[in-house]
Coordinates of C-alpha atoms in Angstrom, one line a residue:
Chain A
M221 CA -26.5 1.5 -7.6
Q222 CA -23.8 -1.2 -7.9
N223 CA -23.9 -0.3 -11.6
N224 CA -21.5 0.0 -14.4
A225 CA -21.9 3.6 -15.0
H226 CA -18.5 5.3 -15.1
A227 CA -17.1 6.2 -11.7
M228 CA -16.5 9.8 -12.0
D229 CA -19.6 10.3 -13.8
R230 CA -21.4 9.0 -10.5
L231 CA -19.1 11.0 -8.3
F232 CA -19.7 14.2 -10.3
E233 CA -23.4 13.6 -9.9
A234 CA -23.1 12.8 -6.1
V235 CA -21.3 16.2 -5.6
E236 CA -24.1 18.1 -7.5
E237 CA -26.7 16.3 -5.6
K238 CA -25.2 16.3 -2.0
G239 CA -22.0 18.6 -2.1
P240 CA -18.5 18.2 -2.3
V241 CA -17.7 16.5 1.4
C242 CA -15.9 13.2 1.0
L243 CA -16.5 11.6 4.6
G244 CA -13.0 10.0 5.8
L245 CA -13.9 6.8 7.7
D246 CA -10.6 6.6 9.6
T247 CA -12.3 5.0 12.5
D248 CA -9.8 4.3 15.3
I249 CA -11.2 2.3 17.9
S250 CA -10.8 5.0 20.4
Y251 CA -12.9 7.8 18.4
I252 CA -16.2 5.3 19.4
P253 CA -18.1 6.7 22.5
E254 CA -17.7 4.2 25.7
N255 CA -21.5 3.9 26.1
F256 CA -22.0 3.2 22.4
A257 CA -19.2 0.6 21.8
A258 CA -20.2 -1.1 25.1
R259 CA -23.5 -2.2 23.5
F260 CA -21.2 -4.7 21.1
S261 CA -19.1 -7.5 21.9
T262 CA -16.6 -7.6 19.1
I263 CA -14.2 -4.8 17.9
S264 CA -15.7 -6.0 14.3
E265 CA -19.1 -4.9 15.7
K266 CA -18.2 -2.0 17.2
L267 CA -16.5 -0.3 14.3
L268 CA -19.2 -1.5 11.9
S269 CA -22.0 -0.1 13.8
F270 CA -20.3 3.1 14.7
N271 CA -19.8 3.5 10.6
K272 CA -23.4 2.6 10.1
A273 CA -24.3 5.4 12.5
I274 CA -22.0 7.9 10.7
I275 CA -23.4 6.7 7.3
D276 CA -27.0 6.8 8.2
A277 CA -26.9 10.5 9.4
T278 CA -25.0 11.9 6.5
L279 CA -26.3 9.9 3.6
D280 CA -27.9 13.0 2.0
I281 CA -25.3 15.3 2.3
A282 CA -21.8 13.3 1.9
A283 CA -20.6 12.9 -2.0
A284 CA -18.4 9.6 -0.8
Y285 CA -17.2 7.6 2.1
K286 CA -13.7 6.9 2.1
P287 CA -12.5 4.3 4.9
Q288 CA -8.6 4.2 5.2
I289 CA -7.8 0.7 5.5
A290 CA -4.7 1.3 7.7
Y291 CA -7.2 2.0 10.8
Y292 CA -8.9 -1.5 10.0
E293 CA -5.7 -3.4 9.4
A294 CA -4.5 -2.2 12.9
C295 CA -6.8 -4.3 14.2
G296 CA -6.3 -7.4 12.4
L297 CA -8.7 -9.9 11.0
E298 CA -11.5 -8.6 13.2
G299 CA -10.8 -4.9 11.9
L300 CA -10.5 -5.9 8.1
R301 CA -14.1 -7.8 8.7
A302 CA -15.4 -4.5 9.6
F303 CA -13.6 -2.8 6.8
A304 CA -15.5 -5.4 4.3
Q305 CA -18.9 -5.1 5.9
T306 CA -18.7 -1.2 5.8
L307 CA -17.9 -1.1 2.2
E308 CA -20.8 -3.5 1.7
Y309 CA -22.9 -1.2 3.8
I310 CA -22.0 2.0 1.7
R311 CA -22.8 0.2 -1.6
K312 CA -26.1 -1.2 -0.4
K313 CA -27.0 2.4 0.6
G314 CA -26.3 3.3 -3.1
A315 CA -23.4 5.6 -1.8
I316 CA -19.7 6.1 -3.4
A317 CA -17.1 4.0 -1.7
V318 CA -13.5 5.2 -2.0
S319 CA -11.1 2.8 -0.2
D320 CA -7.9 4.5 0.6
V321 CA -5.2 2.0 0.2
K322 CA -2.6 3.5 -1.7
R323 CA -1.6 0.5 -3.4
G324 CA 1.3 0.3 -5.9
D325 CA 3.0 -2.5 -7.5
I326 CA 3.9 -4.2 -10.7
A327 CA 2.2 -6.4 -13.1
K328 CA 0.7 -9.3 -11.6
T329 CA 0.7 -8.0 -7.9
A330 CA -1.0 -5.0 -9.0
G331 CA -3.7 -7.3 -10.9
M332 CA -3.9 -9.3 -7.7
Y333 CA -4.5 -5.6 -5.7
A334 CA -7.3 -4.8 -8.4
R335 CA -9.2 -8.2 -7.9
A336 CA -9.0 -7.8 -4.3
H337 CA -10.4 -4.2 -4.2
F338 CA -12.8 -4.5 -7.3
T339 CA -14.3 -7.9 -6.7
G340 CA -15.2 -10.2 -3.4
D341 CA -14.8 -9.2 0.1
F342 CA -13.4 -5.7 -0.2
E343 CA -15.4 -4.9 -3.1
T344 CA -15.4 -0.8 -3.6
D345 CA -16.0 1.8 -6.2
I346 CA -12.9 3.7 -6.2
I347 CA -9.4 3.2 -4.7
T348 CA -6.4 5.3 -4.2
V349 CA -3.1 4.0 -6.0
N350 CA 0.6 5.3 -5.6
P351 CA 2.3 5.6 -8.5
Y352 CA 6.2 6.1 -7.5
M353 CA 7.0 2.7 -9.2
G354 CA 5.7 3.9 -12.7
M355 CA 2.6 4.1 -14.6
D356 CA 2.7 0.4 -15.6
T357 CA 1.6 -0.1 -12.2
L358 CA -1.8 1.2 -13.5
E359 CA -2.7 -0.9 -16.1
P360 CA -3.9 -4.1 -14.6
F361 CA -6.5 -1.9 -13.2
F362 CA -7.9 -0.6 -16.7
P363 CA -10.0 -3.4 -17.4
Y364 CA -11.9 -2.7 -14.1
L365 CA -12.3 1.2 -15.0
R366 CA -14.4 0.2 -17.9
K367 CA -17.0 -1.7 -15.5
G368 CA -17.7 1.4 -13.6
K369 CA -14.5 1.2 -11.1
G370 CA -12.2 4.4 -10.6
L371 CA -8.7 5.2 -9.3
F372 CA -7.6 8.3 -7.4
A373 CA -3.7 8.4 -7.9
L374 CA -1.3 10.2 -5.7
I375 CA -0.3 13.6 -7.2
A376 CA 0.6 16.1 -4.5
T377 CA 0.3 15.9 -1.1
S378 CA 0.6 18.3 1.6
N379 CA 2.5 16.6 4.5
K380 CA 5.8 18.2 5.6
G381 CA 7.7 15.3 3.8
A382 CA 6.1 16.3 0.4
P383 CA 8.9 18.4 -0.7
D384 CA 11.2 15.3 -0.4
I385 CA 10.3 13.6 -3.8
E386 CA 7.1 15.2 -5.0
G387 CA 8.3 18.7 -4.4
I388 CA 11.9 17.9 -6.2
K389 CA 12.4 19.8 -9.5
T390 CA 13.3 17.7 -12.4
E391 CA 15.7 18.4 -15.1
S392 CA 13.1 20.2 -17.3
G393 CA 12.1 22.6 -14.5
E394 CA 8.7 21.2 -13.6
K395 CA 8.4 19.2 -10.1
V396 CA 7.9 15.6 -9.8
Y397 CA 4.3 16.0 -8.7
Q398 CA 3.6 18.0 -11.9
L399 CA 5.4 15.4 -13.9
A400 CA 3.1 12.6 -12.3
G401 CA 0.0 14.5 -12.6
R402 CA 0.6 15.0 -16.4
M403 CA 1.5 11.0 -16.8
I404 CA -1.8 10.5 -14.8
Q405 CA -3.7 12.7 -17.0
R406 CA -2.4 11.0 -19.8
A407 CA -3.0 7.6 -18.8
G408 CA -6.6 8.6 -17.7
S409 CA -7.7 10.1 -21.3
A410 CA -8.6 6.9 -22.5
F411 CA -11.4 6.9 -19.6
I412 CA -13.0 10.2 -19.9
G413 CA -16.9 10.1 -18.9
E414 CA -19.9 12.0 -20.0
R415 CA -19.2 14.5 -17.3
G416 CA -15.6 15.1 -18.9
Y417 CA -13.7 13.5 -16.0
S418 CA -11.5 10.4 -16.2
A419 CA -12.1 7.5 -14.3
I420 CA -8.6 7.8 -13.0
G421 CA -8.5 10.8 -10.6
G422 CA -6.1 12.4 -8.5
V423 CA -4.8 13.0 -4.9
V424 CA -3.9 16.5 -4.6
G425 CA -3.2 17.9 -0.9
C426 CA -4.2 21.5 0.3
T427 CA -1.4 23.6 -0.8
D428 CA -1.0 27.5 -1.6
V429 CA -3.7 29.0 -4.0
Q430 CA -1.3 29.7 -6.7
E431 CA -0.2 26.0 -7.0
T432 CA -3.8 24.9 -6.5
K433 CA -4.9 27.2 -9.4
F434 CA -1.7 25.7 -11.4
I435 CA -2.8 22.0 -10.7
R436 CA -6.3 22.6 -11.8
Q437 CA -5.3 24.4 -15.1
A438 CA -2.9 21.8 -15.8
L439 CA -5.1 19.0 -15.3
P440 CA -8.6 19.5 -16.9
G441 CA -10.4 16.1 -16.8
V442 CA -8.7 14.6 -13.9
F443 CA -11.5 14.7 -10.7
F444 CA -9.6 15.6 -7.6
L445 CA -9.6 13.9 -4.1
I446 CA -8.7 16.6 -1.5
P447 CA -7.8 15.4 1.7
G448 CA -6.4 17.7 4.6
Y449 CA -9.2 19.6 5.4
G450 CA -9.8 20.5 9.0
A451 CA -7.9 18.4 11.3
Q452 CA -5.0 18.4 9.0
G453 CA -5.1 22.1 8.5
G454 CA -6.3 22.6 5.2
A455 CA -8.4 25.9 4.6
A456 CA -11.4 26.3 2.5
E457 CA -10.4 29.1 0.6
D458 CA -7.4 27.3 -0.9
I459 CA -9.3 24.4 -1.9
G460 CA -12.2 26.2 -3.7
A461 CA -9.5 26.6 -6.8
Y462 CA -9.4 23.0 -7.4
F463 CA -13.1 23.3 -8.2
S464 CA -14.1 24.2 -12.0
G465 CA -17.7 25.2 -12.6
G466 CA -18.5 24.2 -8.7
N467 CA -17.4 20.4 -9.3
G468 CA -14.8 18.1 -10.2
G469 CA -13.3 17.4 -6.6
I470 CA -14.2 15.8 -3.5
V471 CA -13.0 17.1 0.0
N472 CA -12.4 14.7 2.5
S473 CA -12.5 15.3 6.3
S474 CA -12.0 12.2 8.9
R475 CA -11.5 13.0 12.3
G476 CA -13.3 16.6 11.9
I477 CA -16.4 14.7 11.9
L478 CA -16.0 11.4 13.2
L479 CA -14.9 13.3 16.4
A480 CA -17.4 16.3 15.8
R481 CA -18.9 15.6 19.2
K482 CA -16.0 17.1 20.7
K483 CA -16.4 20.5 19.7
P484 CA -18.0 23.0 21.9
E485 CA -20.2 24.3 19.0
F486 CA -21.7 20.6 19.0
S487 CA -21.9 19.7 22.5
G488 CA -25.0 17.5 23.9
L489 CA -25.4 16.1 20.3
N490 CA -24.7 12.4 19.9
F491 CA -21.9 11.6 17.8
D492 CA -23.8 10.9 14.7
E493 CA -25.9 14.0 15.2
A494 CA -22.7 16.1 15.7
A495 CA -21.1 14.3 12.5
R496 CA -24.1 15.5 10.6
A497 CA -24.0 19.1 11.9
E498 CA -20.4 18.9 11.0
T499 CA -20.7 17.7 7.7
L500 CA -23.3 20.3 7.0
R501 CA -21.0 23.1 8.7
M502 CA -18.3 22.1 6.1
R503 CA -20.4 21.8 3.0
E504 CA -21.6 25.4 3.6
E505 CA -18.2 26.5 4.2
L506 CA -16.9 24.9 1.0
R507 CA -19.6 26.2 -1.2
C508 CA -18.7 29.9 -0.1
H509 CA -15.4 29.1 -1.8
I510 CA -16.1 27.0 -4.9
K511 CA -17.4 28.8 -7.8
Chain B
M259 CA 13.7 -16.0 17.9
Q260 CA 11.1 -13.6 18.0
N261 CA 13.6 -11.4 19.8
N262 CA 14.2 -7.7 19.9
A263 CA 17.7 -8.1 18.2
H264 CA 18.2 -5.8 15.2
A265 CA 16.2 -6.9 12.2
M266 CA 19.0 -6.5 9.6
D267 CA 21.7 -8.2 12.0
R268 CA 19.4 -11.2 12.0
L269 CA 19.1 -11.1 8.4
F270 CA 22.9 -10.7 7.8
E271 CA 23.6 -13.6 10.2
A272 CA 20.7 -15.7 8.0
V273 CA 22.4 -14.8 4.7
E274 CA 25.7 -16.1 6.4
E275 CA 24.2 -19.2 7.7
K276 CA 21.9 -20.0 4.4
G277 CA 22.6 -17.8 1.7
P278 CA 21.1 -15.1 0.4
V279 CA 17.7 -16.5 -1.6
C280 CA 14.6 -14.7 -0.2
L281 CA 11.8 -17.1 -0.8
G282 CA 8.9 -14.8 -2.2
L283 CA 5.4 -16.5 -1.0
D284 CA 3.4 -15.0 -4.0
T285 CA 0.9 -17.8 -3.5
D286 CA -1.7 -17.4 -6.2
I287 CA -4.2 -20.2 -5.6
S288 CA -4.1 -21.6 -9.0
Y289 CA -0.1 -22.5 -7.9
I290 CA -1.2 -25.0 -5.6
P291 CA -1.2 -28.5 -7.4
E292 CA -4.7 -29.6 -7.5
N293 CA -4.4 -33.3 -5.5
F294 CA -2.6 -31.6 -2.8
A295 CA -5.2 -28.5 -2.7
A296 CA -8.1 -31.1 -2.9
R297 CA -7.0 -32.3 0.7
F298 CA -8.1 -29.0 2.2
S299 CA -11.7 -27.5 2.4
T300 CA -10.9 -23.8 2.6
I301 CA -9.1 -21.3 0.7
S302 CA -7.3 -20.4 3.8
E303 CA -6.1 -23.9 4.3
K304 CA -5.0 -24.6 0.9
L305 CA -2.8 -21.4 0.8
L306 CA -1.3 -22.0 4.3
S307 CA -0.7 -25.6 3.9
F308 CA 1.2 -24.9 0.5
N309 CA 3.3 -22.3 2.1
K310 CA 4.1 -24.4 5.0
A311 CA 5.1 -27.5 2.7
I312 CA 7.3 -25.0 0.9
I313 CA 8.9 -23.4 4.3
D314 CA 9.4 -27.1 5.7
A315 CA 11.2 -28.0 2.5
T316 CA 13.5 -24.8 2.4
L317 CA 14.0 -23.6 6.0
D318 CA 17.8 -24.4 6.2
I319 CA 18.5 -22.7 2.5
A320 CA 16.5 -19.6 2.7
A321 CA 17.5 -16.3 4.4
A322 CA 13.7 -15.1 4.8
Y323 CA 10.2 -15.6 3.5
K324 CA 8.6 -12.8 2.0
P325 CA 5.1 -13.2 1.3
Q326 CA 3.2 -10.4 -0.9
I327 CA -0.1 -9.4 0.7
A328 CA -1.8 -8.7 -2.6
Y329 CA -2.1 -12.2 -3.4
Y330 CA -3.9 -12.9 0.0
E331 CA -6.0 -10.0 -0.2
A332 CA -7.2 -11.1 -3.6
C333 CA -9.1 -13.8 -1.8
G334 CA -10.4 -11.7 0.8
L335 CA -10.5 -12.4 4.4
E336 CA -9.8 -16.2 4.1
G337 CA -6.7 -15.2 2.3
L338 CA -5.6 -12.6 4.6
R339 CA -6.3 -15.3 7.4
A340 CA -3.7 -17.4 5.6
F341 CA -1.4 -14.4 5.2
A342 CA -1.8 -14.1 9.2
Q343 CA -1.2 -17.8 9.8
T344 CA 1.7 -17.8 7.3
L345 CA 3.8 -15.3 9.1
E346 CA 2.7 -16.7 12.5
Y347 CA 4.5 -20.2 11.0
I348 CA 7.7 -18.6 9.6
R349 CA 8.2 -16.5 12.9
K350 CA 7.6 -20.0 15.1
K351 CA 10.0 -21.7 12.9
G352 CA 12.7 -19.1 13.9
A353 CA 13.0 -17.7 10.3
I354 CA 12.7 -14.0 9.3
A355 CA 9.4 -12.8 7.7
V356 CA 9.3 -10.0 5.4
S357 CA 5.6 -8.9 4.5
D358 CA 5.7 -7.3 1.1
V359 CA 3.0 -4.5 1.7
K360 CA 4.4 -1.6 0.2
R361 CA 2.7 0.9 2.4
G362 CA 3.0 4.4 2.4
D363 CA 0.8 7.2 4.2
I364 CA 1.3 10.1 6.6
A365 CA 1.5 10.5 10.2
K366 CA -1.4 8.8 12.2
T367 CA -2.3 6.2 9.0
A368 CA 1.4 5.2 9.0
G369 CA 1.2 4.7 12.6
M370 CA -1.7 2.7 12.2
Y371 CA 0.1 0.6 9.2
A372 CA 3.1 0.0 12.0
R373 CA 0.8 -1.3 14.4
A374 CA -1.0 -3.6 11.9
H375 CA 2.1 -5.2 10.5
F376 CA 4.5 -4.9 14.0
T377 CA 1.9 -6.0 16.4
G378 CA -1.0 -8.4 16.4
D379 CA -2.4 -10.8 13.8
F380 CA -0.1 -9.7 11.0
E381 CA 2.9 -9.2 13.1
T382 CA 6.0 -9.7 10.9
D383 CA 9.8 -8.8 11.1
I384 CA 10.3 -6.6 8.4
I385 CA 7.9 -4.8 5.8
T386 CA 8.3 -3.1 2.3
V387 CA 7.5 0.7 2.3
N388 CA 6.8 3.2 -0.6
P389 CA 8.4 6.6 0.0
Y390 CA 6.6 9.0 -2.7
M391 CA 4.9 11.1 -0.1
G392 CA 8.3 11.6 1.8
M393 CA 10.4 10.6 4.4
D394 CA 8.3 11.8 7.2
T395 CA 6.0 8.6 6.1
L396 CA 8.8 6.5 7.6
E397 CA 8.8 8.2 11.2
P398 CA 5.9 6.2 12.7
F399 CA 7.8 3.4 11.9
F400 CA 10.8 4.4 14.0
P401 CA 9.8 3.1 17.6
Y402 CA 9.4 -0.4 16.3
L403 CA 12.9 -0.5 14.6
R404 CA 14.5 0.0 18.2
K405 CA 12.5 -3.3 19.1
G406 CA 14.0 -5.4 16.4
K407 CA 11.8 -4.4 13.4
G408 CA 12.7 -3.4 10.1
L409 CA 11.9 -1.8 6.7
F410 CA 12.9 -2.1 3.1
A411 CA 12.0 1.3 1.3
L412 CA 11.3 1.5 -2.3
I413 CA 14.7 2.9 -4.1
A414 CA 14.9 1.6 -7.6
T415 CA 13.0 -0.9 -9.6
S416 CA 13.2 -2.6 -12.6
N417 CA 9.7 -2.8 -14.3
K418 CA 9.0 -1.0 -17.5
G419 CA 7.5 2.0 -15.6
A420 CA 10.2 2.5 -13.6
P421 CA 11.9 5.4 -15.8
D422 CA 8.5 7.5 -15.1
I423 CA 9.3 8.6 -11.7
E424 CA 12.2 7.0 -10.2
G425 CA 14.6 7.1 -13.1
I426 CA 13.7 11.3 -14.2
K427 CA 17.0 13.1 -13.6
T428 CA 16.4 16.0 -11.0
E429 CA 17.7 19.7 -11.1
S430 CA 20.8 18.6 -9.6
G431 CA 21.7 16.0 -12.0
E432 CA 20.6 12.8 -9.9
K433 CA 17.8 10.5 -10.6
V434 CA 15.0 10.6 -8.5
Y435 CA 15.5 7.1 -7.2
Q436 CA 19.2 8.0 -6.3
L437 CA 17.9 10.9 -3.8
A438 CA 15.5 8.5 -2.7
G439 CA 18.5 6.2 -1.8
R440 CA 20.4 9.0 0.0
M441 CA 17.3 10.1 1.9
I442 CA 16.7 6.6 3.0
Q443 CA 20.2 6.2 3.9
R444 CA 20.0 9.4 5.6
A445 CA 17.0 8.4 7.7
G446 CA 18.6 4.8 8.4
S447 CA 21.7 6.1 9.8
A448 CA 20.1 6.2 13.4
F449 CA 19.5 2.6 13.2
I450 CA 22.7 0.8 12.4
G451 CA 23.2 -2.7 14.0
E452 CA 26.5 -4.8 14.9
R453 CA 26.7 -5.9 11.6
G454 CA 27.0 -2.3 10.0
Y455 CA 23.5 -2.3 8.3
S456 CA 20.8 -0.2 9.1
A457 CA 17.0 -1.2 10.1
I458 CA 15.8 0.5 7.3
G459 CA 17.2 -1.3 3.8
G460 CA 16.2 -0.7 0.6
V461 CA 14.5 -2.2 -2.5
V462 CA 16.6 -2.3 -5.5
G463 CA 15.7 -4.0 -8.6
C464 CA 18.1 -6.0 -11.0
T465 CA 19.2 -3.0 -13.3
D466 CA 22.5 -3.0 -15.3
V467 CA 25.8 -3.7 -13.7
Q468 CA 27.1 -0.4 -13.7
E469 CA 23.9 1.1 -12.2
T470 CA 24.0 -1.6 -9.5
K471 CA 27.8 -0.9 -8.8
F472 CA 26.8 2.8 -8.3
I473 CA 24.0 2.0 -5.8
R474 CA 26.0 -0.2 -3.7
Q475 CA 28.7 2.4 -3.4
A476 CA 26.5 5.2 -2.8
L477 CA 24.5 3.6 -0.2
P478 CA 27.0 1.6 2.4
G479 CA 24.8 0.7 5.2
V480 CA 21.9 0.1 3.3
F481 CA 21.0 -3.5 3.2
F482 CA 19.4 -4.6 0.0
L483 CA 16.2 -6.6 -0.9
I484 CA 16.6 -7.4 -4.8
P485 CA 13.2 -8.7 -6.6
G486 CA 13.3 -9.5 -10.1
Y487 CA 15.2 -12.7 -10.3
G488 CA 14.2 -15.5 -12.7
A489 CA 10.7 -15.0 -13.7
Q490 CA 11.0 -11.5 -14.0
G491 CA 14.3 -11.9 -16.1
G492 CA 16.9 -10.5 -13.3
A493 CA 20.3 -12.3 -14.1
A494 CA 22.6 -13.3 -11.3
E495 CA 25.6 -11.7 -12.7
D496 CA 24.2 -8.4 -12.4
I497 CA 23.1 -8.9 -8.9
G498 CA 26.4 -9.6 -7.4
A499 CA 27.3 -6.1 -7.9
Y500 CA 25.1 -5.4 -4.8
F501 CA 26.8 -7.6 -2.5
S502 CA 29.8 -6.3 -0.2
G503 CA 31.8 -9.0 1.3
G504 CA 29.4 -11.6 0.4
N505 CA 26.6 -10.1 2.4
G506 CA 24.2 -7.0 2.3
G507 CA 21.4 -8.2 0.5
I508 CA 18.9 -11.1 -0.3
V509 CA 17.5 -11.7 -3.7
N510 CA 14.1 -12.7 -4.0
S511 CA 12.3 -15.4 -6.2
S512 CA 8.8 -16.5 -6.1
R513 CA 7.2 -17.9 -9.0
G514 CA 10.6 -19.5 -10.0
I515 CA 10.5 -21.5 -6.9
L516 CA 6.9 -22.0 -6.1
L517 CA 6.4 -23.4 -9.3
A518 CA 9.8 -25.1 -9.8
R519 CA 7.8 -28.4 -10.3
K520 CA 6.9 -27.2 -14.0
K521 CA 10.5 -27.0 -14.9
P522 CA 11.4 -30.1 -17.1
E523 CA 14.7 -30.8 -14.8
F524 CA 12.7 -31.2 -11.9
S525 CA 10.0 -33.5 -13.0
G526 CA 9.0 -36.1 -11.0
L527 CA 9.3 -34.2 -7.9
N528 CA 6.9 -33.1 -5.4
F529 CA 6.1 -29.2 -5.3
D530 CA 8.0 -28.8 -2.2
E531 CA 10.8 -30.9 -3.5
A532 CA 11.3 -29.0 -6.5
A533 CA 10.9 -26.0 -4.6
R534 CA 14.2 -27.0 -2.6
A535 CA 16.2 -28.1 -5.6
E536 CA 15.1 -24.7 -7.4
T537 CA 16.5 -22.9 -4.1
L538 CA 19.5 -24.8 -3.9
R539 CA 20.0 -24.2 -7.8
M540 CA 19.6 -20.5 -7.4
R541 CA 21.6 -20.4 -4.2
E542 CA 24.6 -21.7 -5.9
E543 CA 23.9 -19.6 -9.0
L544 CA 24.2 -16.4 -6.7
R545 CA 27.1 -17.8 -5.0
C546 CA 29.2 -17.9 -8.5
H547 CA 28.5 -14.2 -8.7
I548 CA 28.9 -12.9 -5.2
K549 CA 32.2 -12.2 -4.0

């Protein structure tokens, strides 16, 4: 499955087959049950083994896996070894890996990031990028998009500081995130796959349903990565409006799944069984709101 | 020197003592002379040994060293080992390390980045951050600012895509980067050191001299990291306007120094001798334009 097919075609097909859940591997070492962690001696082994168990339990019901690099970086070189091995495992299993790294830099530096995450130890399928410095920061990634790699560029997030910059109205009356969305769509129009989506997708948070509808209509062809479900408070009703014909987006949950064993309804289950149960529950809830 | 003193006080004093050159350790493996590289067997050793030689040759004339993590990430785990060891070496020598990582993420993730770069394997003095997602992304770093750590937040860059978002005029007539600058200054006002500068500095590119003067006047108390000198075409004349009383900023050069041996005027010098000669030349040129 480590093929050269268009990244968003593969993601589209994964959503058709497995549903729209993106499983966020924001694996804080404190999330790992003590009795499980005790079986391994290094931090790297603990993180990797936990991730493998989660992946094995959800392979048929998760569209993609999204390790957030910050959690691994926080454990230093040992942590990054687990990050690399987790990516290798996801891809070996034929699943799609989205590395949440939110890189954004210019020219040669961006080229180095492309090399870092699309080849070698940290090879992944799709990475998240930050467009603040401008659209030229995306260009060094373009040659890789033609070889089956993809990007999710930050457009709109739903954290409390999002109005500071993303939400500011420009002179022309649109908000900064709308402008960013348009520019990302334009850049992506050269990379449309067979399913109608560009290899350059966008990160769009759970906002109110009106704004969500606006974003979906304004940005056809942009596949969405939607964070903020569950632990961060995003609601399935609002998320539904980001989808078109039941596809075109993946919805991320991290803590909600990794720590599902702590929910009363899953008590008695192992962490991986609880993760599967929560992924199934989330998928059903989303399907009720996605037309 | 791995002390808890205010990060920008230390940087201010380094500029007073050594001048305003920030030496960018954007060490592409291809920059290392073959006969030098041949003495070491691993990529990690090659990168680290090259960096050490550059650092040893410039310790008394560089205010800070700024490794750009992308170059190390591009070499995978081996590269990141060299990144960690380079930071350790810089700090062991009593110099100031600025990790150019441009991280920007929310809440718990930002806290993980803070842990990653202000403690453990990748411990540094100052990191660069990206404010696109809003000012709440800076908050998890605040506890570390009280322990001598610092930030440089992206404000204005001078790449060709900078007008796309940073340069857009908002409804109120200011540009996005001016708004970001004001918000960064406001956030930083709680972290002013004895020398009058906040532990939250800003990244400001080489733009035209009028804009530069405006930025300096609008943002008193914000220490500047000024990239783009030399290889990227920034001119010393324009940079001068960013300084106030001869301090308040550092000017980065990477390739110009790391590859100084290729300049005709330094032919015959070893790479580290040429790096020293170029750092001295740059410092003199800057001093002519900084009042």
